[in-house]
Amino acid sequence: QVQLVESGGGLVQAGDSLRLSCATSERTYNRYTVGWFRQVPGKEREFVAAVKRDSNSITYYADSVKGRFTISRNNAASTVYLQMNSLKPEDAAVYYCAVNSGPLSTYRDPVHYRNWGPGTQVTVSS
């Protein structure tokens, strides 16, 4: 059972950067497609980024974060990162990571993810 823990959230100003981490003790973490999602109260969980299993170069992004966020994985550390630059107030949310349990084509759909971490809060002041 893969258990994930997010960290790195915090309060920043618009234009600042943060790096989120999604860590696990699972040594075969690289075998999973891992996604980052975010959620604000009253709204559905929203896809942010994903990195394909067994890859650090095949990545996917929501249009709203493309060019500002970068997802990457460190297999040796069993950690997936989300580097967030040029943060905007609308990026404020609780950020979650999870592993994809469906085909790669489902990478945007949170229904096809499991083993969600508890989340980390990102707050961006204007």
mmCIF file of C-alpha atoms in Angstrom:
data_model
loop_
_atom_site.group_PDB
_atom_site.id
_atom_site.type_symbol
_atom_site.label_atom_id
_atom_site.label_comp_id
_atom_site.label_asym_id
_atom_site.label_seq_id
_atom_site.Cartn_x
_atom_site.Cartn_y
_atom_site.Cartn_z
ATOM 1 C CA GLN A 1 0.000 0.000 0.000
ATOM 2 C CA VAL A 2 1.558 3.248 -1.144
ATOM 3 C CA GLN A 3 1.275 6.005 1.449
ATOM 4 C CA LEU A 4 1.972 9.541 0.301
ATOM 5 C CA VAL A 5 2.736 12.659 2.316
ATOM 6 C CA GLU A 6 2.781 16.157 0.879
ATOM 7 C CA SER A 7 4.884 18.981 2.263
ATOM 8 C CA GLY A 8 6.225 22.385 1.317
ATOM 9 C CA GLY A 9 3.095 24.492 1.364
ATOM 10 C CA GLY A 10 2.940 27.883 2.997
ATOM 11 C CA LEU A 11 2.012 31.536 2.739
ATOM 12 C CA VAL A 12 3.710 33.485 -0.038
ATOM 13 C CA GLN A 13 3.161 36.661 -2.003
ATOM 14 C CA ALA A 14 2.077 36.784 -5.613
ATOM 15 C CA GLY A 15 5.083 36.214 -7.864
ATOM 16 C CA ASP A 16 6.924 34.066 -5.335
ATOM 17 C CA SER A 17 7.841 30.403 -5.672
ATOM 18 C CA LEU A 18 7.249 27.248 -3.662
ATOM 19 C CA ARG A 19 8.337 23.669 -4.087
ATOM 20 C CA LEU A 20 5.962 20.970 -2.943
ATOM 21 C CA SER A 21 7.112 17.451 -2.198
ATOM 22 C CA CYS A 22 5.182 14.197 -2.349
ATOM 23 C CA ALA A 23 7.126 11.526 -0.521
ATOM 24 C CA THR A 24 6.602 7.841 0.087
ATOM 25 C CA SER A 25 8.483 4.946 1.578
ATOM 26 C CA GLU A 26 7.484 2.821 -1.411
ATOM 27 C CA ARG A 27 10.681 1.843 -3.211
ATOM 28 C CA THR A 28 8.890 1.168 -6.499
ATOM 29 C CA TYR A 29 7.395 4.654 -6.632
ATOM 30 C CA ASN A 30 8.768 5.131 -10.128
ATOM 31 C CA ARG A 31 6.331 2.473 -11.365
ATOM 32 C CA TYR A 32 3.428 4.798 -10.759
ATOM 33 C CA THR A 33 2.094 7.746 -12.674
ATOM 34 C CA VAL A 34 1.825 10.420 -9.989
ATOM 35 C CA GLY A 35 -0.416 13.437 -10.125
ATOM 36 C CA TRP A 36 -0.829 16.695 -8.271
ATOM 37 C CA PHE A 37 -4.284 18.117 -7.747
ATOM 38 C CA ARG A 38 -5.619 21.096 -5.847
ATOM 39 C CA GLN A 39 -8.880 21.971 -4.222
ATOM 40 C CA VAL A 40 -10.504 25.026 -2.730
ATOM 41 C CA PRO A 41 -13.580 24.893 -0.506
ATOM 42 C CA GLY A 42 -16.775 24.400 -2.432
ATOM 43 C CA LYS A 43 -15.071 23.340 -5.636
ATOM 44 C CA GLU A 44 -14.095 20.019 -7.140
ATOM 45 C CA ARG A 45 -10.568 18.728 -6.989
ATOM 46 C CA GLU A 46 -8.669 20.097 -9.985
ATOM 47 C CA PHE A 47 -5.863 18.493 -11.964
ATOM 48 C CA VAL A 48 -2.567 20.382 -11.839
ATOM 49 C CA ALA A 49 0.206 18.156 -13.180
ATOM 50 C CA ALA A 50 1.254 14.532 -13.627
ATOM 51 C CA VAL A 51 4.419 12.620 -14.409
ATOM 52 C CA LYS A 52 4.237 9.331 -16.277
ATOM 53 C CA ARG A 53 5.352 6.095 -14.651
ATOM 54 C CA ASP A 54 8.962 5.122 -15.298
ATOM 55 C CA SER A 55 9.666 8.586 -16.648
ATOM 56 C CA ASN A 56 10.830 11.993 -15.573
ATOM 57 C CA SER A 57 10.400 13.582 -18.979
ATOM 58 C CA ILE A 58 6.825 12.747 -19.908
ATOM 59 C CA THR A 59 4.763 15.247 -17.999
ATOM 60 C CA TYR A 60 1.330 16.788 -18.267
ATOM 61 C CA TYR A 61 0.003 20.122 -17.048
ATOM 62 C CA ALA A 62 -3.228 21.999 -16.680
ATOM 63 C CA ASP A 63 -3.355 24.991 -19.004
ATOM 64 C CA SER A 64 -3.604 27.307 -16.012
ATOM 65 C CA VAL A 65 -0.156 26.310 -14.717
ATOM 66 C CA LYS A 66 1.717 25.480 -17.914
ATOM 67 C CA GLY A 67 4.961 27.408 -18.095
ATOM 68 C CA ARG A 68 4.911 28.246 -14.379
ATOM 69 C CA PHE A 69 4.836 24.844 -12.660
ATOM 70 C CA THR A 70 7.196 21.929 -13.162
ATOM 71 C CA ILE A 71 6.652 18.377 -11.968
ATOM 72 C CA SER A 72 9.616 16.085 -11.504
ATOM 73 C CA ARG A 73 10.549 12.932 -9.669
ATOM 74 C CA ASN A 74 13.585 11.754 -7.756
ATOM 75 C CA ASN A 75 13.382 7.983 -7.784
ATOM 76 C CA ALA A 76 16.247 7.539 -5.358
ATOM 77 C CA ALA A 77 14.371 9.668 -2.840
ATOM 78 C CA SER A 78 10.948 8.222 -3.738
ATOM 79 C CA THR A 79 9.685 11.766 -4.059
ATOM 80 C CA VAL A 80 7.749 13.709 -6.664
ATOM 81 C CA TYR A 81 8.117 17.489 -6.663
ATOM 82 C CA LEU A 82 5.989 20.320 -7.878
ATOM 83 C CA GLN A 83 8.009 23.486 -8.451
ATOM 84 C CA MET A 84 5.621 26.419 -8.538
ATOM 85 C CA ASN A 85 6.900 29.731 -9.863
ATOM 86 C CA SER A 86 5.183 33.058 -10.464
ATOM 87 C CA LEU A 87 2.415 32.130 -8.067
ATOM 88 C CA LYS A 88 -0.914 33.878 -8.395
ATOM 89 C CA PRO A 89 -3.683 34.345 -5.834
ATOM 90 C CA GLU A 90 -5.811 31.922 -7.840
ATOM 91 C CA ASP A 91 -3.217 29.199 -7.200
ATOM 92 C CA ALA A 92 -4.161 29.202 -3.525
ATOM 93 C CA ALA A 93 -5.594 25.825 -2.547
ATOM 94 C CA VAL A 94 -4.871 22.621 -0.705
ATOM 95 C CA TYR A 95 -2.541 20.605 -2.907
ATOM 96 C CA TYR A 96 -2.724 16.825 -2.980
ATOM 97 C CA CYS A 97 -0.713 14.095 -4.634
ATOM 98 C CA ALA A 98 -1.848 10.606 -5.536
ATOM 99 C CA VAL A 99 -0.975 7.656 -7.753
ATOM 100 C CA ASN A 100 -2.879 6.890 -10.919
ATOM 101 C CA SER A 101 -4.595 3.510 -10.956
ATOM 102 C CA GLY A 102 -6.091 3.734 -14.437
ATOM 103 C CA PRO A 103 -4.699 3.902 -17.954
ATOM 104 C CA LEU A 104 -2.473 6.848 -18.763
ATOM 105 C CA SER A 105 -5.330 8.538 -20.607
ATOM 106 C CA THR A 106 -7.034 9.102 -17.237
ATOM 107 C CA TYR A 107 -4.247 11.252 -15.826
ATOM 108 C CA ARG A 108 -6.533 14.300 -15.494
ATOM 109 C CA ASP A 109 -9.362 12.536 -13.682
ATOM 110 C CA PRO A 110 -9.102 12.334 -9.883
ATOM 111 C CA VAL A 111 -11.534 9.413 -9.903
ATOM 112 C CA HIS A 112 -8.719 7.263 -11.278
ATOM 113 C CA TYR A 113 -6.285 8.148 -8.519
ATOM 114 C CA ARG A 114 -5.780 6.521 -5.147
ATOM 115 C CA ASN A 115 -3.619 6.693 -2.026
ATOM 116 C CA TRP A 116 -4.224 10.408 -1.611
ATOM 117 C CA GLY A 117 -1.997 12.240 0.826
ATOM 118 C CA PRO A 118 -3.449 14.539 3.510
ATOM 119 C CA GLY A 119 -2.637 17.646 1.465
ATOM 120 C CA THR A 120 -0.585 20.792 2.010
ATOM 121 C CA GLN A 121 -2.014 24.299 2.088
ATOM 122 C CA VAL A 122 -0.749 26.944 -0.321
ATOM 123 C CA THR A 123 -1.816 30.522 0.330
ATOM 124 C CA VAL A 124 -0.902 33.344 -2.054
ATOM 125 C CA SER A 125 -1.452 36.936 -1.040
ATOM 126 C CA SER A 126 -1.892 39.650 -3.651
#
